[in-house]
CSV table of C-alpha atoms and ligand atoms in Angstrom, one decimal:
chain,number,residue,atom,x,y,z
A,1,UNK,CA,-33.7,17.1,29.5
A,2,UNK,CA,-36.4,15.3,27.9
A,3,UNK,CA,-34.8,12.6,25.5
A,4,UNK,CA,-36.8,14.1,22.4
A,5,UNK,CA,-35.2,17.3,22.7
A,6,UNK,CA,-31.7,15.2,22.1
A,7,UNK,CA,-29.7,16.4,18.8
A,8,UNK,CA,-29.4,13.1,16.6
A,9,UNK,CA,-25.8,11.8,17.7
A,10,UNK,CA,-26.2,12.2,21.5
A,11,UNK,CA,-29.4,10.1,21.1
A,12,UNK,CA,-27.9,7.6,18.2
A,13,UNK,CA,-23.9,7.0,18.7
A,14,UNK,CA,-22.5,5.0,20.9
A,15,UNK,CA,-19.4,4.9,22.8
A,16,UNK,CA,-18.2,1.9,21.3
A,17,UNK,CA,-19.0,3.2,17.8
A,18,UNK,CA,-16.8,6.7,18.3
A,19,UNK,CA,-14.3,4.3,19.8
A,20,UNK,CA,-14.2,2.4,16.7
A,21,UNK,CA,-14.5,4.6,14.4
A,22,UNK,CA,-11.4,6.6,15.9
A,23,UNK,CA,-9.8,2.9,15.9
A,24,UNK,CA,-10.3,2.8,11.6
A,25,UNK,CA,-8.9,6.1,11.1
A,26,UNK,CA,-5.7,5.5,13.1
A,27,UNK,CA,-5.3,2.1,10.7
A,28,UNK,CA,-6.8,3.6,7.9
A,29,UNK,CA,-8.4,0.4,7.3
A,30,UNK,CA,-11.3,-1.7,8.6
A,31,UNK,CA,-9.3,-5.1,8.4
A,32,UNK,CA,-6.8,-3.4,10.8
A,33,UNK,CA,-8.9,-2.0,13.3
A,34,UNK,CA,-11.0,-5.2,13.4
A,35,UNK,CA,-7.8,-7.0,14.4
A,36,UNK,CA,-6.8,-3.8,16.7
A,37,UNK,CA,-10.2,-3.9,18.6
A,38,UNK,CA,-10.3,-8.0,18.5
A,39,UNK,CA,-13.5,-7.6,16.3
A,40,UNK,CA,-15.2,-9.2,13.4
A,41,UNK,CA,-14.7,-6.7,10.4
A,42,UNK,CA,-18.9,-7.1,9.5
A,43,UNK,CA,-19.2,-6.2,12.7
A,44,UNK,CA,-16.6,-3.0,12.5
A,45,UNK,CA,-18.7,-2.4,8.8
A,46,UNK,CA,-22.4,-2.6,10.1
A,47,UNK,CA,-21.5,0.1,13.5
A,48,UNK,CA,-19.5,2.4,11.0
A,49,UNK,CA,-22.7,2.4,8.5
A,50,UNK,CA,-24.7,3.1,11.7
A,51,UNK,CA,-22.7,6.0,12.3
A,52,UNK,CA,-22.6,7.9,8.8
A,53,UNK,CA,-26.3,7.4,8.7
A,54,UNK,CA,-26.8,9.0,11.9
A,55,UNK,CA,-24.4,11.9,10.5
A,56,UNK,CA,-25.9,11.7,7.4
A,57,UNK,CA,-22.6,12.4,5.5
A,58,UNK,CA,-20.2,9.6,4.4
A,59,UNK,CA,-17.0,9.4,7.1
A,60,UNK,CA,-14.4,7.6,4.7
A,61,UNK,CA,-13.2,8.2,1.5
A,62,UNK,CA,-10.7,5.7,-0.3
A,63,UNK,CA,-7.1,7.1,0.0
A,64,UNK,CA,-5.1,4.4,-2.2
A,65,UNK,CA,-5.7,1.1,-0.6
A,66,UNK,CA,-6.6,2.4,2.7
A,67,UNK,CA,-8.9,4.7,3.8
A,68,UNK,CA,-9.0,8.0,5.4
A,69,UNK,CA,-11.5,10.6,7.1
A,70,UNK,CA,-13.5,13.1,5.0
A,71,UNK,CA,-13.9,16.5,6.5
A,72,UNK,CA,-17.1,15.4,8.1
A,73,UNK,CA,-15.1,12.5,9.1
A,74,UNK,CA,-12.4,14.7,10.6
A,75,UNK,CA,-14.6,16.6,12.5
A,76,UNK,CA,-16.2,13.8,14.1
A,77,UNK,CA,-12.7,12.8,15.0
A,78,UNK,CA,-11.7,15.6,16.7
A,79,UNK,CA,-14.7,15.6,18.8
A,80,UNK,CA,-14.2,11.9,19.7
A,81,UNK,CA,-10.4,13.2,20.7
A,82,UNK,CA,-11.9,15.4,22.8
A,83,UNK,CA,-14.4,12.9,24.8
A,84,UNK,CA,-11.7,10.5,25.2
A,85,UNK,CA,-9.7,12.8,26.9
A,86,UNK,CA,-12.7,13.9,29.0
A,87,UNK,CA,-13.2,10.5,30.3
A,88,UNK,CA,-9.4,9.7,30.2
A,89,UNK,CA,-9.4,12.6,32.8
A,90,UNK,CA,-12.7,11.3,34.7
A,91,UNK,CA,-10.3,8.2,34.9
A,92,UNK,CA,-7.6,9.8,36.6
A,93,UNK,CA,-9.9,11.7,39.4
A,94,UNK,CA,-11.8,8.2,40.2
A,95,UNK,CA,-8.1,6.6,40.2
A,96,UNK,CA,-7.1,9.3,42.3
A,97,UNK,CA,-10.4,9.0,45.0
A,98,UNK,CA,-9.3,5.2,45.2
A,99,UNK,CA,-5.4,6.2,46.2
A,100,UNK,CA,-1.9,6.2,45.0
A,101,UNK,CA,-2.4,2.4,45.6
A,102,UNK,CA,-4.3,1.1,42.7
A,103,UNK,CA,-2.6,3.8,40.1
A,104,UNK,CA,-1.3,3.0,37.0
A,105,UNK,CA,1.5,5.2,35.1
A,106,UNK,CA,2.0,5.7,31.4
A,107,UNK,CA,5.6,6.9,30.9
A,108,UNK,CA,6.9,7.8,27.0
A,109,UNK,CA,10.5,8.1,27.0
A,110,UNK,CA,13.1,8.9,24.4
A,111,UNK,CA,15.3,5.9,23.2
A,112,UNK,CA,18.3,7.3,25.4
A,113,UNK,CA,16.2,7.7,28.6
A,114,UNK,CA,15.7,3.8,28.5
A,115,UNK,CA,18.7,3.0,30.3
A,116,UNK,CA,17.6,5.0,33.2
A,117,UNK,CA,13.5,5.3,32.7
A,118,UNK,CA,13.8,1.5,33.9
A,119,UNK,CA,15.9,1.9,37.5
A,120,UNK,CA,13.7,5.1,38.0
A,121,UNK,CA,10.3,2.8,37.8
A,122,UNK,CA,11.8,0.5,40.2
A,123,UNK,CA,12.7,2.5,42.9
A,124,UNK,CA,9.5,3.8,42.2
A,125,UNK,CA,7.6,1.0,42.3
A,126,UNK,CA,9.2,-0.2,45.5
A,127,UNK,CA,8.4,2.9,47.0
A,128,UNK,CA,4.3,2.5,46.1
A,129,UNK,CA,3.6,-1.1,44.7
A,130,UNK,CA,0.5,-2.0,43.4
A,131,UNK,CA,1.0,0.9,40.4
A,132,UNK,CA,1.0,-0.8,37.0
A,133,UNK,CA,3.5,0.6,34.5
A,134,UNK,CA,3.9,0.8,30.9
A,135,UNK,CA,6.9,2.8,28.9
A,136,UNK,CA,6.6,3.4,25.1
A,137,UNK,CA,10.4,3.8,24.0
A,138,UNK,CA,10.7,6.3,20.9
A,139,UNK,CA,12.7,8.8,19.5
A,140,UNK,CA,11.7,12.1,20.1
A,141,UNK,CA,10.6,12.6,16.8
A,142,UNK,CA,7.5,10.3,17.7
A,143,UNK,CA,7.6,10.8,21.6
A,144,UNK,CA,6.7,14.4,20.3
A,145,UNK,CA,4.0,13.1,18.2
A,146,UNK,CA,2.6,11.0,21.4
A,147,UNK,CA,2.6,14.3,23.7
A,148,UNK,CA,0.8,16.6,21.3
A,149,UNK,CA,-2.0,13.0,21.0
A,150,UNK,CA,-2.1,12.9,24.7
A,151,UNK,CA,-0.9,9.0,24.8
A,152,UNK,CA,0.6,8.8,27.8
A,153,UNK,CA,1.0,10.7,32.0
A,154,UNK,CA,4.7,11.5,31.6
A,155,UNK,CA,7.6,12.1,28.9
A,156,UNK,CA,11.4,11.5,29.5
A,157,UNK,CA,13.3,13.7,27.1
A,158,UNK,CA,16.7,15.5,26.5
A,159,UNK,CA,15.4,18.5,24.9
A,160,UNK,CA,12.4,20.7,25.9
A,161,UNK,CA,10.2,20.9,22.9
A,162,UNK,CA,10.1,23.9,20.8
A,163,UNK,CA,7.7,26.6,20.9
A,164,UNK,CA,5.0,24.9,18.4
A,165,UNK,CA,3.7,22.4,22.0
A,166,UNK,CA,3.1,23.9,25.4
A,167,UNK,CA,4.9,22.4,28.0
A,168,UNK,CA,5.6,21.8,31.3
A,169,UNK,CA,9.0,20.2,31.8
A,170,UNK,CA,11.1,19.6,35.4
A,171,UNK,CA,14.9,19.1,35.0
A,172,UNK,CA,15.5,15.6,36.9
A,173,UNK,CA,18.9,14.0,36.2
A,174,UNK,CA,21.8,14.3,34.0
A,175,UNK,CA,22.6,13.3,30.4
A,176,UNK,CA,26.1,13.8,29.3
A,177,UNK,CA,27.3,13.6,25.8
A,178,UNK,CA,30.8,12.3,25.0
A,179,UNK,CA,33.1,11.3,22.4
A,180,UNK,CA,33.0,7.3,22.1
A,181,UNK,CA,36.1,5.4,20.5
A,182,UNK,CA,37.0,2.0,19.4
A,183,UNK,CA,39.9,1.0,22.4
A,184,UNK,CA,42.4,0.4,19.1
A,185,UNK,CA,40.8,3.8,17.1
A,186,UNK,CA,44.0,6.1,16.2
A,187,UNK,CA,41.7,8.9,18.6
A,188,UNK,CA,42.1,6.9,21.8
A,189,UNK,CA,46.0,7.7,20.7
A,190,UNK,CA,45.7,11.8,20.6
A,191,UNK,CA,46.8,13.9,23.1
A,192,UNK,CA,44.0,14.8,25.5
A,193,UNK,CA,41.8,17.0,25.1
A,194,UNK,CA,41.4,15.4,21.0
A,195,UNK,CA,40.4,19.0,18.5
A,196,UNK,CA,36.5,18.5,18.1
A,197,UNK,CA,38.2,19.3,14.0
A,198,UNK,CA,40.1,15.3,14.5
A,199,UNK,CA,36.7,14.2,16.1
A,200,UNK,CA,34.9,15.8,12.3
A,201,UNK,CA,37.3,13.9,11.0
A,202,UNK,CA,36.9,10.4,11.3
A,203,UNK,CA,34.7,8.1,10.5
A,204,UNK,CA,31.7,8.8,12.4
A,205,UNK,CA,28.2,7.2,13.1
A,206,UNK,CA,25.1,9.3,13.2
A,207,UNK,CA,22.1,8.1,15.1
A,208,UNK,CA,18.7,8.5,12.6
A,209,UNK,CA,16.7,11.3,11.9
A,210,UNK,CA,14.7,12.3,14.6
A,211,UNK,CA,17.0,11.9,17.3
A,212,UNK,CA,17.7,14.2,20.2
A,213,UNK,CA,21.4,13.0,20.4
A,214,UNK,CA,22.1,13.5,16.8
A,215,UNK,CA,20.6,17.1,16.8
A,216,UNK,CA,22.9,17.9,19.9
A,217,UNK,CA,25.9,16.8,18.3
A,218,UNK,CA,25.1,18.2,15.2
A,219,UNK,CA,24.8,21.7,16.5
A,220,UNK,CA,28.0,21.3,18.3
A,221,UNK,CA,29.6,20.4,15.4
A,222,UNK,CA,27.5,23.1,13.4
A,223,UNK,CA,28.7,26.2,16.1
A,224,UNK,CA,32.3,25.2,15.1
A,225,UNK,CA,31.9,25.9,11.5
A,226,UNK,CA,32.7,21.5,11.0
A,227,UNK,CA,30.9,18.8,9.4
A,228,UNK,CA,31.2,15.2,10.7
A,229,UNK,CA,32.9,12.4,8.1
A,230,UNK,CA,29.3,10.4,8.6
A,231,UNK,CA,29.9,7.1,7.0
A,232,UNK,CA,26.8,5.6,8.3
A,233,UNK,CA,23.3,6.2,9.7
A,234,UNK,CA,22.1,3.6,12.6
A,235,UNK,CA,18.4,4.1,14.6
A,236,UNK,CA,19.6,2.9,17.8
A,237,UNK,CA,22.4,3.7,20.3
A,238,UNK,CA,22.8,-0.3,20.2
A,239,UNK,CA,23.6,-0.4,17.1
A,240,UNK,CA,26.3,2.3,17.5
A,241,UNK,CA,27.8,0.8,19.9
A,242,UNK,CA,28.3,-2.3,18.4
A,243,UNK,CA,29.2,-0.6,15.2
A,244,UNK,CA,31.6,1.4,17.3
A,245,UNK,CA,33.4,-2.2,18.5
A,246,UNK,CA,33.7,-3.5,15.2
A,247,UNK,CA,35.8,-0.7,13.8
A,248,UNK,CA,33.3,1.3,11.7
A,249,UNK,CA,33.4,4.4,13.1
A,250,UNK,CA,33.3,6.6,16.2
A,251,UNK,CA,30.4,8.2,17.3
A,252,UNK,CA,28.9,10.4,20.1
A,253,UNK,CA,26.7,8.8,22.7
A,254,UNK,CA,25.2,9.5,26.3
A,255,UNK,CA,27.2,8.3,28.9
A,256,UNK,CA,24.1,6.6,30.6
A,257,UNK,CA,24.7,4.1,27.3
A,258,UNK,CA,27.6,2.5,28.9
A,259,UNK,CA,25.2,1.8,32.0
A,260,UNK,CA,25.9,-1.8,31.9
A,261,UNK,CA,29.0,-2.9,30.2
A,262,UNK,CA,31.0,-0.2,32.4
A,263,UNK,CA,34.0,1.9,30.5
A,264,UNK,CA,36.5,-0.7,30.5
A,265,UNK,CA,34.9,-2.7,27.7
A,266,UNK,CA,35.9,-2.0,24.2
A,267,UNK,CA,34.5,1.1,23.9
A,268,UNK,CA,36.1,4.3,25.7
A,269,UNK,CA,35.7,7.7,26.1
A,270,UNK,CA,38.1,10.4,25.3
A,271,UNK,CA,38.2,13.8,26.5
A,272,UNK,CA,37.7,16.4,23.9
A,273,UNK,CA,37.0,19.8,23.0
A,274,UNK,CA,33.6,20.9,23.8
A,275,UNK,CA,32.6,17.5,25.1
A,276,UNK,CA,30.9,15.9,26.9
A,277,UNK,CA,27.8,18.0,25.9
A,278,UNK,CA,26.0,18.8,29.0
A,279,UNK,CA,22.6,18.2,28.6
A,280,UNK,CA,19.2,17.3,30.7
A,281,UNK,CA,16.9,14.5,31.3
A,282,UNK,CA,13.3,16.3,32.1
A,283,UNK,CA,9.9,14.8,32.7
A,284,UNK,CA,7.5,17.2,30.9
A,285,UNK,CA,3.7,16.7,29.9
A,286,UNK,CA,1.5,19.1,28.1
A,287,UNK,CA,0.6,22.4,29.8
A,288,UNK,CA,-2.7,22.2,31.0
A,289,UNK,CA,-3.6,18.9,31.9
A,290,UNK,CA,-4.4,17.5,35.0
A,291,UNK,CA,-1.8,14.9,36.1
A,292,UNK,CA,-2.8,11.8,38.2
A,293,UNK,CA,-1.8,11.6,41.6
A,294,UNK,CA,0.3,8.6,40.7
A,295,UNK,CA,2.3,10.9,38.0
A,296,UNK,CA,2.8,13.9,40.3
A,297,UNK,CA,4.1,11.4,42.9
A,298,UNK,CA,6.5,10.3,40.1
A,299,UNK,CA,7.4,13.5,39.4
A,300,UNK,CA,8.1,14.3,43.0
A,301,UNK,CA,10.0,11.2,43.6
A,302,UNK,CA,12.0,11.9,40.4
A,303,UNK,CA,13.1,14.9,41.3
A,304,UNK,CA,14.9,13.1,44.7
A,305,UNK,CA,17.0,11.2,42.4
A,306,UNK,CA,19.0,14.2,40.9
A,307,UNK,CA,22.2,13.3,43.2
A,308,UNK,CA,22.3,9.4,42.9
A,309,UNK,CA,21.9,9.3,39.7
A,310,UNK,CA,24.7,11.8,39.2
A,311,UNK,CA,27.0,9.5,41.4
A,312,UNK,CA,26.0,6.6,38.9
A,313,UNK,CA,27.5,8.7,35.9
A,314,UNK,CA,30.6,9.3,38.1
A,315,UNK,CA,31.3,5.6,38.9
A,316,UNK,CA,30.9,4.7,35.4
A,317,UNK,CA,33.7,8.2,34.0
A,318,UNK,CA,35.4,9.4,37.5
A,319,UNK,CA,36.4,12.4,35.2
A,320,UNK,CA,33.3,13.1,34.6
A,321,UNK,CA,32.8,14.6,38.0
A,322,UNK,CA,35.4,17.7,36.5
A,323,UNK,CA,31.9,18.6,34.7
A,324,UNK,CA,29.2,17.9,36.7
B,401,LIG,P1,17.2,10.2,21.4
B,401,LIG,O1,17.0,11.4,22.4
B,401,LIG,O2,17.3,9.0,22.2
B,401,LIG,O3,16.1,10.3,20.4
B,401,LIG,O4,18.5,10.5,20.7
B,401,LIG,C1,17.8,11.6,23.5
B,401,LIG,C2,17.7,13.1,23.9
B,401,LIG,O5,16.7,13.8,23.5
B,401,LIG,O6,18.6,13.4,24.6
């Protein structure tokens, strides 16, 4: 092709303007994506004029004190999600001609899957160093949001997502969900197996919106016709725990929380109806995309860890292997 017969923006935009004018939307502002990019802002201002001349419509339109795309602008957007992806993918093939050695794996997990996403990466890495590693920890809420943007190789989650994103997702480990007490709480008191009605009762910490635990509980709780006595709202399992040891409340938590303080800290688990609530860890990524070598590998290898990680669960609750 003759470079006169190119349409205006294939002869005119850059690669480095698309990337930052993708960069200002996702801050809504130039001052932000100036310090995103490491960039003057003039210099963020001058390519962005460049760019709405060449599309001859204006991009950005003032939305408060930030600013956001117009439809034109959208547009453009989209089609710049697109070529990142492209070349995101062109990425991954030239990663893949060079070798499992020289990979790099981008894992989002779920706040929960932290205490395990870790260990797994290590036995991982062991297995094939030289792979770089990053893990954005989220609830699912915005580890959702992430999948559906394409942000990262792999997902850790306890729930498949719903119909509304297409998914592949492999089952990898467990992820029980039990009843946590205060060692002093009246609960730890009750005969065994404790009503799921005394559990509604008491005082009990709820994780934030968003989060995959809360929704499990609160359908369990839901399917028995109860409502939990929520006394307060905390955004991390942490929190809850440490909540949990100062006497505010019970609450129900993965048993993978536990991982490092053990169960014969301050905080034990009681057996109760309906609990623990047996759920999944799964590794899943959108439907259609081409994984990395380095991610099916991970996928592969993750799959190999069903059993020991299984064990790990049962050294920390022996009764838990009554379940499992
Ligand atoms: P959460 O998710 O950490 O957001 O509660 C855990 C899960 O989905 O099981």
């Amino acid at each position: 092709m003759k470079r006169a017969h190119l349409k205006p923006l294939l002869r005119h935009v850059t690669f480095r303007q698309l990337q930052i004018f993708a960069a200002v939307v996702r801050n809504g502002s130039y001052t932000r994506a100036a310090e995103e990019l490491y960039l003057a802002q003039p210099t963020i201002s001058i390519q962005m004029k460049k760019l709405a001349d060449v599309v001859g419509l204006p991009l950005f339109e003032q939305n408060g004190r930030d600013i956001r795309a117009t439809d034109a602008g959208q547009d453009l957007l989209a089609a710049c999600q697109e070529l990142f992806l492209i070349f995101d993918d062109l990425d991954t093939r030239i990663a893949d001609r060079k070798g499992i050695r020289r990979g790099r794996l981008r894992l989002g997990v779920v706040t929960t899957a932290k205490y395990i996403a870790p260990e797994l990466l290590a036995a991982f890495g062991a297995r094939y160093p030289g792979i770089e590693f990053s893990m954005n920890v989220n609830n699912r809420d915005e580890i959702i949001t992430r999948l559906r943007n394409n942000q990262d190789d792999l997902y850790v989650m306890g729930q498949i997502p719903d119909n509304d994103v297409d998914v592949e997702a492999f089952p990898f480990a467990d992820n029980p969900l039990t009843i946590m007490v205060n060692r002093g709480h009246p609960l730890a008191r009750t005969p065994s197996p404790v009503p799921l009605a005394a559990i509604a009762e008491a005082p009990f910490l709820i994780r934030e919106f968003g989060s995959g635990t809360r929704h499990a509980y609160l359908n369990l709780f839901a399917e028995k016709g109860l409502k939990p006595n929520i006394v307060m709202e905390l955004g991390s399992n942490e929190a809850i725990k440490h909540a949990i040891v100062s006497g505010l409340g019970v609450s129900i938590l993965s048993i993978h929380c536990l991982a490092l303080e053990g169960t014969s800290g301050p905080i034990q688990i009681l057996h109760a109806e309906g609990l623990p609530i047996l759920r999944k860890w799964y590794l899943v990524y959108p439907r259609g995309r081409r994984l990395s070598l380095t991610a099916q590998k991970f996928l592969e290898f993750s799959a190999t860890q069903q059993d020991f990680i299984a064990r790990r669960l049962i050294d920390l609750w022996p009764d838990l292997s009554r379940y499992l």
